[in-house]
Amino acid sequence: MSIQGPVSEQAVAENVDVLSSTQAVVAEALQRLGMPEGMYELLKEPLRVLTVRFPVRMDDGSVQVFTGYRAQHNDAVGPTKGGIRLHPDVTEDEIKALSIWMSIKCGIANLPYGGGKGGIVCDPRQMSFAEIERLSRAYVRAISQIVGPTKDIPAPDVFSNSQNMAWMLDEYSHIREFDSPGFITGKPLVLGGSRGRERATARGVMICAEEAARLRGRTLDGARVIVQGFGNVGSYIAQAMFETGARVVGISDAYGALYDEAGLDIPDLLERRDSFGTVTKLFKQTITNKELLEKPCDILIPAAIENQITQDNAPRISADIVVEAANGPTTLTATKILADRGVLLVPDVLGNAGGVIVSYFEWVQNNQGLYWTDEEVDRRLVDSMRASFTGVYEAAHHYGVDMRLAAYIVGVRRMAESAKWRGWV
Ligand code: GLU
């Protein structure tokens, strides 16, 4: 995913604190489920958060000390699971919130995991390949005691990819002195990665977009689509939309956006993007990310970072379907504005669950030592995403709530019930 600055200064006046807004939705979901008070006490924060500081030798011979986190939200259901992001804006609260979102995602998709999340405060765009390798290995050494194939299983996230996973796997296997492919997912295929993992999040977003369009009596063919972000997730979505026959009228990266009512040449843009998803720098006629979100389209897919759709721009979003591919791109106030305007919003915890679903498949294959075909992975992913979508949509009707709250109600249920059975609450 590429990185965007906040689109609006007014967003500051709104509650854009991801942790407290997440807690508010968790509280509401637990209340609707009739869970006891103590359940919120248990689930409002991760069970464990490890903060580490570790030195890394830079190419010029100097040593830089980096800060990293690993949060484990809840392990009542099973081991915790979630990605590691490499980004200069990473904070402890953000990682905590992201670990809660992972719990909710796993609950929606009925995976036998709780949520986890990791982050390293760094800017990999300013670092060499060798520096990123040393950073990745040092981080794993620092958190090695609390992670593992039956404890907490990391994966890629913003600015991390299969190469980071390969270094981390190698480091972990050295520390543990055995081959442990199930320690991490999102690995290269040759190291036990799963077919379809790299595109899994985008594939899941596509399935949600299809389902949402179907509810609106339409198909994706000919739909005008805007994708914000051109990284790990956004670029694959733009490509899949293009191949499906949708008209991708807008895309963006951290530095700007491109919009063309006639449709953009996505294959050409993919060819020209760099590994961090940067492409707009090559063009003179760019607009800002803020402008892009308000441009005419049928389906808007934020695939960058948090707090992009706020109370400031939500009234002017022209799409009637929004599928969140990024984590936390829409504030709670904006969620309400969109719902009141009749926009069908597929929340992040459902929209981007395809990534962790195929991570689960990867882990299952590692545990079995038996590997699946592309078709097998895809068939299972489609079934799982459709069931997740239907579960959330039906909960929205049953409880008379918006899709985000419905997703939390579905997502928190198994975890809360497991905690009860275990006698934790
Ligand atoms: N980082 C991805 C997410 O936010 C994937 C996590 C995983 O595969 O464990 O869902």
CSV table of N, CA and C in Angstrom, one decimal, residues 115-239:
chain,number,residue,atom,x,y,z
A,115,GLY,N,-6.2,-11.7,16.9
A,115,GLY,CA,-5.5,-10.8,16.1
A,115,GLY,C,-4.2,-10.4,16.7
A,116,GLY,N,-3.2,-10.1,15.9
A,116,GLY,CA,-1.9,-9.6,16.3
A,116,GLY,C,-1.5,-8.5,15.3
A,117,LYS,N,-0.5,-7.7,15.6
A,117,LYS,CA,0.0,-6.8,14.7
A,117,LYS,C,1.4,-6.3,15.1
A,118,GLY,N,2.3,-6.1,14.1
A,118,GLY,CA,3.6,-5.6,14.5
A,118,GLY,C,3.9,-4.3,13.6
A,119,GLY,N,4.9,-3.6,14.1
A,119,GLY,CA,5.3,-2.4,13.4
A,119,GLY,C,6.7,-2.0,13.7
A,120,ILE,N,7.4,-1.4,12.7
A,120,ILE,CA,8.7,-0.9,13.0
A,120,ILE,C,8.7,0.6,12.5
A,121,VAL,N,9.1,1.5,13.4
A,121,VAL,CA,9.2,2.9,13.0
A,121,VAL,C,10.4,3.1,12.1
A,122,CYS,N,10.2,3.2,10.8
A,122,CYS,CA,11.3,3.4,9.9
A,122,CYS,C,10.8,3.8,8.6
A,123,ASP,N,11.6,4.3,7.7
A,123,ASP,CA,11.1,4.6,6.3
A,123,ASP,C,11.9,3.8,5.3
A,124,PRO,N,11.4,2.6,5.0
A,124,PRO,CA,12.1,1.7,4.1
A,124,PRO,C,12.5,2.3,2.7
A,125,ARG,N,11.7,3.4,2.4
A,125,ARG,CA,12.0,4.1,1.1
A,125,ARG,C,13.3,4.8,1.1
A,126,GLN,N,13.8,5.0,2.3
A,126,GLN,CA,15.1,5.8,2.4
A,126,GLN,C,16.2,4.8,2.8
A,127,MET,N,15.9,3.5,2.8
A,127,MET,CA,17.0,2.5,3.3
A,127,MET,C,17.4,1.6,2.1
A,128,SER,N,18.6,1.1,2.2
A,128,SER,CA,19.1,0.2,1.1
A,128,SER,C,18.5,-1.2,1.4
A,129,PHE,N,18.6,-2.0,0.4
A,129,PHE,CA,18.2,-3.4,0.5
A,129,PHE,C,18.8,-4.1,1.7
A,130,ALA,N,20.2,-3.9,1.8
A,130,ALA,CA,20.9,-4.6,2.9
A,130,ALA,C,20.5,-4.1,4.3
A,131,GLU,N,20.2,-2.8,4.3
A,131,GLU,CA,19.8,-2.2,5.6
A,131,GLU,C,18.4,-2.8,6.0
A,132,ILE,N,17.5,-2.9,5.0
A,132,ILE,CA,16.2,-3.5,5.3
A,132,ILE,C,16.3,-4.9,5.8
A,133,GLU,N,17.3,-5.6,5.2
A,133,GLU,CA,17.5,-7.0,5.6
A,133,GLU,C,17.9,-7.1,7.1
A,134,ARG,N,18.9,-6.2,7.4
A,134,ARG,CA,19.4,-6.2,8.8
A,134,ARG,C,18.3,-5.8,9.8
A,135,LEU,N,17.5,-4.8,9.3
A,135,LEU,CA,16.4,-4.4,10.2
A,135,LEU,C,15.4,-5.5,10.4
A,136,SER,N,15.0,-6.2,9.3
A,136,SER,CA,14.0,-7.3,9.4
A,136,SER,C,14.5,-8.4,10.4
A,137,ARG,N,15.8,-8.7,10.2
A,137,ARG,CA,16.3,-9.8,11.1
A,137,ARG,C,16.4,-9.3,12.5
A,138,ALA,N,16.8,-8.1,12.7
A,138,ALA,CA,17.0,-7.6,14.1
A,138,ALA,C,15.7,-7.6,14.8
A,139,TYR,N,14.6,-7.2,14.1
A,139,TYR,CA,13.3,-7.1,14.7
A,139,TYR,C,12.8,-8.5,15.1
A,140,VAL,N,13.1,-9.5,14.3
A,140,VAL,CA,12.7,-10.9,14.6
A,140,VAL,C,13.4,-11.3,15.9
A,141,ARG,N,14.7,-11.0,15.9
A,141,ARG,CA,15.5,-11.4,17.1
A,141,ARG,C,14.9,-10.8,18.4
A,142,ALA,N,14.4,-9.5,18.2
A,142,ALA,CA,13.9,-8.8,19.4
A,142,ALA,C,12.6,-9.3,19.9
A,143,ILE,N,11.7,-9.8,18.9
A,143,ILE,CA,10.4,-10.3,19.3
A,143,ILE,C,10.3,-11.8,19.4
A,144,SER,N,11.4,-12.5,19.1
A,144,SER,CA,11.3,-14.0,18.9
A,144,SER,C,10.7,-14.8,20.1
A,145,GLN,N,10.8,-14.2,21.3
A,145,GLN,CA,10.2,-15.0,22.4
A,145,GLN,C,8.7,-15.1,22.4
A,146,ILE,N,8.1,-14.1,21.8
A,146,ILE,CA,6.6,-14.1,21.9
A,146,ILE,C,5.9,-14.5,20.6
A,147,VAL,N,6.7,-14.8,19.6
A,147,VAL,CA,6.0,-15.2,18.3
A,147,VAL,C,6.4,-16.7,18.1
A,148,GLY,N,5.7,-17.3,17.1
A,148,GLY,CA,5.9,-18.7,16.8
A,148,GLY,C,4.7,-19.3,16.1
A,149,PRO,N,4.9,-20.5,15.4
A,149,PRO,CA,3.9,-21.0,14.6
A,149,PRO,C,2.6,-21.4,15.3
A,150,THR,N,2.7,-21.6,16.6
A,150,THR,CA,1.4,-21.9,17.4
A,150,THR,C,1.2,-20.8,18.4
A,151,LYS,N,1.9,-19.7,18.3
A,151,LYS,CA,1.7,-18.6,19.2
A,151,LYS,C,1.2,-17.3,18.6
A,152,ASP,N,2.0,-16.8,17.6
A,152,ASP,CA,1.7,-15.5,17.0
A,152,ASP,C,2.4,-15.6,15.7
A,153,ILE,N,1.6,-15.5,14.6
A,153,ILE,CA,2.2,-15.7,13.2
A,153,ILE,C,2.1,-14.4,12.4
A,154,PRO,N,3.3,-13.8,12.2
A,154,PRO,CA,3.3,-12.5,11.4
A,154,PRO,C,3.1,-12.7,9.9
A,155,ALA,N,3.0,-11.6,9.2
A,155,ALA,CA,2.7,-11.6,7.8
A,155,ALA,C,3.1,-10.2,7.2
A,156,PRO,N,3.0,-10.0,5.9
A,156,PRO,CA,3.3,-8.6,5.4
A,156,PRO,C,2.2,-7.6,5.7
A,157,ASP,N,2.5,-6.3,5.7
A,157,ASP,CA,1.6,-5.2,5.8
A,157,ASP,C,2.2,-4.1,5.0
A,158,VAL,N,1.8,-2.8,5.4
A,158,VAL,CA,2.3,-1.7,4.7
A,158,VAL,C,3.8,-1.7,4.5
A,159,PHE,N,4.3,-1.6,3.3
A,159,PHE,CA,5.8,-1.6,3.0
A,159,PHE,C,6.6,-2.8,3.4
A,160,SER,N,5.9,-3.9,3.7
A,160,SER,CA,6.7,-5.2,3.9
A,160,SER,C,6.1,-6.2,2.8
A,161,ASN,N,7.0,-7.1,2.4
A,161,ASN,CA,6.6,-8.0,1.4
A,161,ASN,C,7.2,-9.4,1.6
A,162,SER,N,7.2,-10.2,0.5
A,162,SER,CA,7.6,-11.6,0.7
A,162,SER,C,9.1,-11.7,1.0
A,163,GLN,N,9.9,-10.7,0.5
A,163,GLN,CA,11.3,-10.7,0.8
A,163,GLN,C,11.6,-10.5,2.3
A,164,ASN,N,10.9,-9.5,2.9
A,164,ASN,CA,11.0,-9.3,4.4
A,164,ASN,C,10.6,-10.6,5.1
A,165,MET,N,9.5,-11.3,4.6
A,165,MET,CA,9.1,-12.5,5.3
A,165,MET,C,10.2,-13.6,5.2
A,166,ALA,N,10.8,-13.7,4.0
A,166,ALA,CA,11.9,-14.7,3.8
A,166,ALA,C,13.0,-14.4,4.8
A,167,TRP,N,13.5,-13.2,5.0
A,167,TRP,CA,14.6,-12.9,5.9
A,167,TRP,C,14.1,-13.2,7.4
A,168,MET,N,12.9,-12.8,7.7
A,168,MET,CA,12.4,-13.1,9.0
A,168,MET,C,12.3,-14.6,9.3
A,169,LEU,N,11.8,-15.3,8.3
A,169,LEU,CA,11.7,-16.8,8.5
A,169,LEU,C,13.1,-17.4,8.7
A,170,ASP,N,14.0,-16.9,7.9
A,170,ASP,CA,15.4,-17.5,8.0
A,170,ASP,C,16.0,-17.2,9.4
A,171,GLU,N,15.8,-15.9,9.9
A,171,GLU,CA,16.3,-15.6,11.2
A,171,GLU,C,15.6,-16.4,12.3
A,172,TYR,N,14.3,-16.6,12.2
A,172,TYR,CA,13.6,-17.3,13.2
A,172,TYR,C,14.1,-18.8,13.2
A,173,SER,N,14.2,-19.4,12.0
A,173,SER,CA,14.7,-20.8,11.9
A,173,SER,C,16.1,-20.9,12.5
A,174,HIS,N,16.9,-19.9,12.4
A,174,HIS,CA,18.3,-20.0,13.0
A,174,HIS,C,18.1,-20.0,14.5
A,175,ILE,N,17.3,-19.1,15.0
A,175,ILE,CA,17.1,-18.9,16.5
A,175,ILE,C,16.6,-20.2,17.1
A,176,ARG,N,15.6,-20.8,16.4
A,176,ARG,CA,14.9,-22.0,17.0
A,176,ARG,C,15.6,-23.3,16.6
A,177,GLU,N,16.5,-23.2,15.7
A,177,GLU,CA,17.3,-24.3,15.2
A,177,GLU,C,16.4,-25.4,14.6
A,178,PHE,N,15.3,-25.0,14.0
A,178,PHE,CA,14.6,-26.0,13.2
A,178,PHE,C,13.9,-25.2,12.1
A,179,ASP,N,13.5,-25.9,11.0
A,179,ASP,CA,12.9,-25.3,9.9
A,179,ASP,C,11.4,-25.0,10.3
A,180,SER,N,11.0,-23.8,10.2
A,180,SER,CA,9.6,-23.5,10.8
A,180,SER,C,8.8,-22.6,9.8
A,181,PRO,N,8.5,-23.1,8.7
A,181,PRO,CA,7.8,-22.3,7.7
A,181,PRO,C,6.4,-21.7,8.2
A,182,GLY,N,5.8,-22.4,9.1
A,182,GLY,CA,4.5,-21.9,9.7
A,182,GLY,C,4.7,-20.8,10.6
A,183,PHE,N,5.9,-20.3,10.8
A,183,PHE,CA,6.1,-19.1,11.7
A,183,PHE,C,5.6,-17.8,11.1
A,184,ILE,N,5.6,-17.8,9.8
A,184,ILE,CA,5.2,-16.5,9.1
A,184,ILE,C,4.5,-16.8,7.8
A,185,THR,N,3.6,-15.9,7.4
A,185,THR,CA,3.0,-16.2,6.1
A,185,THR,C,3.3,-15.0,5.2
A,186,GLY,N,2.9,-15.2,3.9
A,186,GLY,CA,3.2,-14.2,2.9
A,186,GLY,C,4.6,-14.4,2.4
A,187,LYS,N,5.1,-15.7,2.5
A,187,LYS,CA,6.5,-16.0,2.1
A,187,LYS,C,6.5,-16.2,0.6
A,188,PRO,N,7.7,-16.2,0.0
A,188,PRO,CA,7.9,-16.6,-1.4
A,188,PRO,C,7.4,-18.0,-1.6
A,189,LEU,N,6.9,-18.4,-2.8
A,189,LEU,CA,6.4,-19.7,-3.0
A,189,LEU,C,7.5,-20.8,-2.7
A,190,VAL,N,8.7,-20.6,-3.1
A,190,VAL,CA,9.7,-21.6,-2.9
A,190,VAL,C,10.0,-21.9,-1.4
A,191,LEU,N,9.7,-20.9,-0.5
A,191,LEU,CA,9.9,-21.1,0.9
A,191,LEU,C,8.6,-21.6,1.6
A,192,GLY,N,7.6,-22.1,0.9
A,192,GLY,CA,6.4,-22.5,1.5
A,192,GLY,C,5.3,-21.5,1.5
A,193,GLY,N,5.4,-20.5,0.7
A,193,GLY,CA,4.3,-19.6,0.5
A,193,GLY,C,3.2,-20.2,-0.2
A,194,SER,N,2.0,-19.6,-0.1
A,194,SER,CA,0.8,-20.1,-0.8
A,194,SER,C,0.6,-19.5,-2.2
A,195,ARG,N,0.2,-20.3,-3.1
A,195,ARG,CA,-0.3,-19.7,-4.3
A,195,ARG,C,-1.4,-18.8,-4.0
A,196,GLY,N,-1.4,-17.7,-4.7
A,196,GLY,CA,-2.5,-16.7,-4.6
A,196,GLY,C,-2.4,-15.8,-3.4
A,197,ARG,N,-1.4,-15.9,-2.6
A,197,ARG,CA,-1.3,-15.0,-1.4
A,197,ARG,C,-1.1,-13.6,-1.8
A,198,GLU,N,-0.2,-13.4,-2.7
A,198,GLU,CA,0.2,-12.0,-3.1
A,198,GLU,C,-1.0,-11.2,-3.5
A,199,ARG,N,-1.9,-11.8,-4.3
A,199,ARG,CA,-3.1,-11.1,-4.8
A,199,ARG,C,-4.3,-11.3,-3.9
A,200,ALA,N,-4.1,-12.0,-2.8
A,200,ALA,CA,-5.3,-12.4,-2.0
A,200,ALA,C,-6.2,-11.2,-1.5
A,201,THR,N,-5.5,-10.2,-1.0
A,201,THR,CA,-6.3,-9.1,-0.5
A,201,THR,C,-7.1,-8.4,-1.6
A,202,ALA,N,-6.4,-8.2,-2.7
A,202,ALA,CA,-7.1,-7.6,-3.9
A,202,ALA,C,-8.3,-8.5,-4.4
A,203,ARG,N,-8.0,-9.8,-4.4
A,203,ARG,CA,-9.0,-10.8,-4.8
A,203,ARG,C,-10.3,-10.7,-3.9
A,204,GLY,N,-10.0,-10.6,-2.6
A,204,GLY,CA,-11.1,-10.5,-1.6
A,204,GLY,C,-11.9,-9.2,-1.8
A,205,VAL,N,-11.2,-8.1,-2.1
A,205,VAL,CA,-11.8,-6.8,-2.3
A,205,VAL,C,-12.7,-6.9,-3.6
A,206,MET,N,-12.2,-7.6,-4.6
A,206,MET,CA,-13.0,-7.8,-5.9
A,206,MET,C,-14.3,-8.5,-5.6
A,207,ILE,N,-14.2,-9.6,-4.8
A,207,ILE,CA,-15.4,-10.4,-4.5
A,207,ILE,C,-16.4,-9.5,-3.7
A,208,CYS,N,-15.9,-8.7,-2.8
A,208,CYS,CA,-16.8,-7.8,-2.1
A,208,CYS,C,-17.4,-6.8,-3.0
A,209,ALA,N,-16.6,-6.3,-3.9
A,209,ALA,CA,-17.1,-5.3,-4.9
A,209,ALA,C,-18.2,-5.9,-5.8
A,210,GLU,N,-18.0,-7.1,-6.2
A,210,GLU,CA,-18.9,-7.8,-7.0
A,210,GLU,C,-20.3,-8.0,-6.2
A,211,GLU,N,-20.1,-8.5,-5.0
A,211,GLU,CA,-21.3,-8.7,-4.2
A,211,GLU,C,-22.1,-7.4,-3.9
A,212,ALA,N,-21.3,-6.3,-3.7
A,212,ALA,CA,-22.0,-5.0,-3.4
A,212,ALA,C,-22.7,-4.6,-4.7
A,213,ALA,N,-22.0,-4.7,-5.8
A,213,ALA,CA,-22.6,-4.3,-7.1
A,213,ALA,C,-23.9,-5.1,-7.4
A,214,ARG,N,-23.8,-6.4,-7.1
A,214,ARG,CA,-25.0,-7.3,-7.3
A,214,ARG,C,-26.2,-6.8,-6.4
A,215,LEU,N,-25.9,-6.4,-5.2
A,215,LEU,CA,-27.0,-5.8,-4.3
A,215,LEU,C,-27.6,-4.6,-4.9
A,216,ARG,N,-26.8,-3.9,-5.7
A,216,ARG,CA,-27.3,-2.6,-6.3
A,216,ARG,C,-27.8,-2.9,-7.7
A,217,GLY,N,-27.9,-4.2,-8.1
A,217,GLY,CA,-28.5,-4.6,-9.4
A,217,GLY,C,-27.6,-4.3,-10.5
A,218,ARG,N,-26.2,-4.3,-10.3
A,218,ARG,CA,-25.3,-4.0,-11.3
A,218,ARG,C,-24.2,-5.0,-11.4
A,219,THR,N,-23.3,-4.9,-12.4
A,219,THR,CA,-22.1,-5.7,-12.4
A,219,THR,C,-20.9,-4.8,-12.4
A,220,LEU,N,-19.7,-5.4,-12.3
A,220,LEU,CA,-18.5,-4.5,-12.3
A,220,LEU,C,-18.1,-4.1,-13.8
A,221,ASP,N,-18.7,-4.8,-14.7
A,221,ASP,CA,-18.4,-4.5,-16.1
A,221,ASP,C,-18.9,-3.0,-16.4
A,222,GLY,N,-17.9,-2.2,-16.9
A,222,GLY,CA,-18.3,-0.8,-17.2
A,222,GLY,C,-18.4,0.1,-16.0
A,223,ALA,N,-18.3,-0.4,-14.8
A,223,ALA,CA,-18.4,0.5,-13.6
A,223,ALA,C,-17.1,1.4,-13.6
A,224,ARG,N,-17.4,2.7,-13.1
A,224,ARG,CA,-16.3,3.6,-13.0
A,224,ARG,C,-15.7,3.5,-11.6
A,225,VAL,N,-14.4,3.1,-11.6
A,225,VAL,CA,-13.8,2.8,-10.3
A,225,VAL,C,-12.6,3.7,-10.0
A,226,ILE,N,-12.5,4.2,-8.7
A,226,ILE,CA,-11.3,4.9,-8.3
A,226,ILE,C,-10.6,4.1,-7.2
A,227,VAL,N,-9.3,3.9,-7.4
A,227,VAL,CA,-8.5,3.2,-6.4
A,227,VAL,C,-7.5,4.1,-5.8
A,228,GLN,N,-7.6,4.4,-4.5
A,228,GLN,CA,-6.6,5.2,-3.8
A,228,GLN,C,-5.5,4.4,-3.3
A,229,GLY,N,-4.3,4.6,-3.8
A,229,GLY,CA,-3.1,3.7,-3.3
A,229,GLY,C,-2.8,2.8,-4.5
A,230,PHE,N,-1.5,2.6,-4.7
A,230,PHE,CA,-1.1,1.8,-5.8
A,230,PHE,C,0.0,0.8,-5.4
A,231,GLY,N,-0.1,0.4,-4.1
A,231,GLY,CA,1.0,-0.5,-3.5
A,231,GLY,C,0.6,-2.0,-3.6
A,232,ASN,N,1.0,-2.7,-2.5
A,232,ASN,CA,0.7,-4.2,-2.4
A,232,ASN,C,-0.7,-4.6,-2.8
A,233,VAL,N,-1.7,-3.7,-2.4
A,233,VAL,CA,-3.1,-4.0,-2.6
A,233,VAL,C,-3.7,-3.3,-3.7
A,234,GLY,N,-3.5,-1.9,-3.7
A,234,GLY,CA,-4.2,-1.1,-4.7
A,234,GLY,C,-3.8,-1.4,-6.1
A,235,SER,N,-2.5,-1.8,-6.4
A,235,SER,CA,-2.1,-2.0,-7.8
A,235,SER,C,-2.8,-3.3,-8.3
A,236,TYR,N,-2.9,-4.3,-7.4
A,236,TYR,CA,-3.6,-5.5,-7.9
A,236,TYR,C,-5.1,-5.3,-8.1
A,237,ILE,N,-5.7,-4.4,-7.3
A,237,ILE,CA,-7.1,-4.2,-7.4
A,237,ILE,C,-7.3,-3.5,-8.8
A,238,ALA,N,-6.5,-2.5,-9.0
A,238,ALA,CA,-6.6,-1.7,-10.3
A,238,ALA,C,-6.5,-2.7,-11.5
A,239,GLN,N,-5.5,-3.6,-11.4
A,239,GLN,CA,-5.3,-4.5,-12.4
A,239,GLN,C,-6.6,-5.5,-12.6
